[in-house]
Short mmCIF file of C-alpha atoms and ligand atoms in Angstrom, two decimals:
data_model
loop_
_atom_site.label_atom_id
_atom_site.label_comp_id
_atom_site.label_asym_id
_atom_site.label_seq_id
_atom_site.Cartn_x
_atom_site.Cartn_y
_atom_site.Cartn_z
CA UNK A 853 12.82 -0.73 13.96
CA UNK A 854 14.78 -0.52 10.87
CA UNK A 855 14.64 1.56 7.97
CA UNK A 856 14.90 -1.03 4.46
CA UNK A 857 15.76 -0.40 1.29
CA UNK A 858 12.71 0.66 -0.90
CA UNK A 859 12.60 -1.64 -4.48
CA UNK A 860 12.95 1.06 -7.42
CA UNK A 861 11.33 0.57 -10.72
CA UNK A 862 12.69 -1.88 -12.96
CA UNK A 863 12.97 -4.80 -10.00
CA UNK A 864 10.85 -7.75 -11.37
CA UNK A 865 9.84 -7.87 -7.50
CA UNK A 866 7.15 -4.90 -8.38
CA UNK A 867 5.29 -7.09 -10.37
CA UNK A 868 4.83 -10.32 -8.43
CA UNK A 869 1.91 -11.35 -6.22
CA UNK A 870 1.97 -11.22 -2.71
CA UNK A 871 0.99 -14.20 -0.65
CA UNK A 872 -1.71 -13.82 2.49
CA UNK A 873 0.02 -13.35 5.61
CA UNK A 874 -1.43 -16.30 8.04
CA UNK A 875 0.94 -15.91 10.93
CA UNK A 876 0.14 -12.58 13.50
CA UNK A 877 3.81 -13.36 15.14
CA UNK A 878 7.19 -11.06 15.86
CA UNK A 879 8.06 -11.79 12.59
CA UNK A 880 5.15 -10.08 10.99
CA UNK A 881 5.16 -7.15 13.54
CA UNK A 882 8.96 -6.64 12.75
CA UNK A 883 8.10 -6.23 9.22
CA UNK A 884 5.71 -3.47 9.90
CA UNK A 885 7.73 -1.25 12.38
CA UNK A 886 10.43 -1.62 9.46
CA UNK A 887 7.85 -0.70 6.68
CA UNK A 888 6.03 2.35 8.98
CA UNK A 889 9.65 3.32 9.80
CA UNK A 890 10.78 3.44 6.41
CA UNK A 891 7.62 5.09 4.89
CA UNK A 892 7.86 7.54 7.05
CA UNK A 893 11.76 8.52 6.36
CA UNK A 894 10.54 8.46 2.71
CA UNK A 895 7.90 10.83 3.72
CA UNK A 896 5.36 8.67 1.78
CA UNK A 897 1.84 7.92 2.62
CA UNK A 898 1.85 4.60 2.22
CA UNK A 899 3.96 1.38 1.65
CA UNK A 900 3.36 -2.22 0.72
CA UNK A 901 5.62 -5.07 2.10
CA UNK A 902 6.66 -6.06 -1.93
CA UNK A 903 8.28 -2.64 -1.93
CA UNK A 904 10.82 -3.65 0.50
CA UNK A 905 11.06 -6.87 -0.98
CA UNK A 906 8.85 -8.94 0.81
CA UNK A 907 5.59 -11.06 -0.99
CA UNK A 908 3.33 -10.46 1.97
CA UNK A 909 -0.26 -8.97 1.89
CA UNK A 910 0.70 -5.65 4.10
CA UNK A 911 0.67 -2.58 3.71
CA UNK A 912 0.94 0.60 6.30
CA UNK A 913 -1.04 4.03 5.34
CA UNK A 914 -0.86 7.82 6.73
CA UNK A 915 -2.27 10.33 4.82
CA UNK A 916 -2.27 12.59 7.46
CA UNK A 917 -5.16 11.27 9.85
CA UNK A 918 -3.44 8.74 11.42
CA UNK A 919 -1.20 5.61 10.86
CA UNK A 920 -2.72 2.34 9.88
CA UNK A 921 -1.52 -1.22 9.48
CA UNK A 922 -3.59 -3.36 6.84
CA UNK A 923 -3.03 -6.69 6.61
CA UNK A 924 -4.31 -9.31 3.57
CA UNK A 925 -6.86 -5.75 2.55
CA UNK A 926 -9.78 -6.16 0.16
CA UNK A 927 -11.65 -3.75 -1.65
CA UNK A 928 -15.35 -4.52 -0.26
CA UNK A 929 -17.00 -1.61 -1.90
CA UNK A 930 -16.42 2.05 -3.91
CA UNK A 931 -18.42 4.73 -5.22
CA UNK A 932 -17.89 7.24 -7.49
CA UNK A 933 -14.08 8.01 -9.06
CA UNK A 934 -11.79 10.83 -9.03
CA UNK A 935 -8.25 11.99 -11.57
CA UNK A 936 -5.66 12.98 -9.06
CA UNK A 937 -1.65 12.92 -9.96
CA UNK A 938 -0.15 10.07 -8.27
CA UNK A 939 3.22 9.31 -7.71
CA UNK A 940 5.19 6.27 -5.57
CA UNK A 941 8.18 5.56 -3.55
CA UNK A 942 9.28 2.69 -5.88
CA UNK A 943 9.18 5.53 -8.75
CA UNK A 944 10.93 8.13 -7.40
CA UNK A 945 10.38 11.75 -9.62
CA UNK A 946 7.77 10.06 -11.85
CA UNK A 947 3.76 11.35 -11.07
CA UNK A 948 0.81 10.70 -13.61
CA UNK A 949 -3.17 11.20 -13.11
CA UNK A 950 -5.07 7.97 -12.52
CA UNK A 951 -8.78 7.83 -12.33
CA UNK A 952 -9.76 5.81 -8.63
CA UNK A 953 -12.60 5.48 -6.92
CA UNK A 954 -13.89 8.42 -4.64
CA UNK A 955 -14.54 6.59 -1.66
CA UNK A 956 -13.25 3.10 -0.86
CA UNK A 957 -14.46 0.77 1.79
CA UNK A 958 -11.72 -1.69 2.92
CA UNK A 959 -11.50 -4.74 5.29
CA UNK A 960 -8.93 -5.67 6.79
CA UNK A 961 -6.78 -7.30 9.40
CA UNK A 962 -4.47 -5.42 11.86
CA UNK A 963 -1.22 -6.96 13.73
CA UNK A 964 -3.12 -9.48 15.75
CA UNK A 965 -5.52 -11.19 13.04
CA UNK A 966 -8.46 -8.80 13.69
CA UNK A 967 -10.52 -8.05 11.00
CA UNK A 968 -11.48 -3.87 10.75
CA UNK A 969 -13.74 -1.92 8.25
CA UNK A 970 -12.09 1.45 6.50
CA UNK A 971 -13.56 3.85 4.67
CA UNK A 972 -11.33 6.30 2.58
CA UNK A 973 -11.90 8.99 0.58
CA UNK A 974 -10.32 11.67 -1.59
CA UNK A 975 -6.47 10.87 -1.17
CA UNK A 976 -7.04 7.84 1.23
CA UNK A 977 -9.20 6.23 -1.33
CA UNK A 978 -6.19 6.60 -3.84
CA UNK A 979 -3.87 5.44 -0.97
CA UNK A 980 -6.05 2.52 -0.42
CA UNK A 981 -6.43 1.48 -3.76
CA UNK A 982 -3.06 2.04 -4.81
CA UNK A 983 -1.56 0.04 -2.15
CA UNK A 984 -3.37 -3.11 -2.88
CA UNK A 985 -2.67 -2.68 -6.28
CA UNK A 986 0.89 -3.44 -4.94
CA UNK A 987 0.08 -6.36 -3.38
CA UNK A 988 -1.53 -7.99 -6.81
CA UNK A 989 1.72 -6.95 -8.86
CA UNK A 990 0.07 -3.49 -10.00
CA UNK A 991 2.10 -0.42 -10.32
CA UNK A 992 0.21 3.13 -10.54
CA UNK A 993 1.98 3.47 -13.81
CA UNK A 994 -0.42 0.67 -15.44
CA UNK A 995 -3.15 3.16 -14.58
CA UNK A 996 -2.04 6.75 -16.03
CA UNK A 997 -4.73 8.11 -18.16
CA UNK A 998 -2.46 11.19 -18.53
CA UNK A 999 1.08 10.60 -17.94
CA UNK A 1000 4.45 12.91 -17.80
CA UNK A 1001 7.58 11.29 -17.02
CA UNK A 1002 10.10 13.72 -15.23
NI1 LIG B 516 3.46 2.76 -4.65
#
């Protein structure tokens, strides 16, 4: 495992698409030791591949109950929506409130191809939906209702 360089706002990189990961090989694996190793020496919750410079659907999660590896997520249901402050690795110092979803369902694949259900709420729903925001060239910043810049 590695620790990799997180992309900081103003990289064009943030606001690309990622492509659907099709191969469950080393490769991919080696990407998400790298990404859970680097989230968590960021202490962040969560981390998409595009913010270590890679276009891949994946994205690793722990908001305290666990890690979890999602690869190529959807949003398959939500209910509900919460204001929070949010804040991101790529943004270091900046926070804002975003209205989500309260609870997010999620499918999924994990390292292998195998498709799993999640269900998040409070700040996993957030996590959830913030992450795969990344992976569609979304930043949190593009959903501030109330904003403060630091
Ligand atoms: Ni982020």
């Amino acid at each position: 495992m590695a620790i990799r360089n997180i992309v900081r706002s103003g990289d064009p990189i943030l606001a690309k698409k990622s492509r659907e990961v099709e191969k469950f090989d080393a490769r991919l694996w080696q990407l998400l030791d790298d990404m859970k190793q680097t989230m968590y020496n960021a202490n962040g919750v969560g981390l998409a591949a595009v913010q270590v410079g890679t276009l891949r659907r994946a994205v690793v999660i722990d908001c305290g109950d666990g890690y979890i590896e999602l690869v190529n997520p959807e949003i398959i249901g939500s209910e509900g929506e919460q204001f929070a402050e949010e804040g991101c690795l790529s943004f270091p110092g900046e926070t804002g409130v975003t209205c989500r979803p309260a609870v997010v369902k999620v499918k999924a694949q994990d390292r292998n191809g195998k498709w799993c259900i999640y269900k998040g709420e409070a700040l996993k729903a957030r996590c959830f939906c913030h992450e795969i925001d990344h992976l569609d060239g979304i930043v949190f910043k593009q959903r501030v209702i109330r904003g403060e810049n630091k």
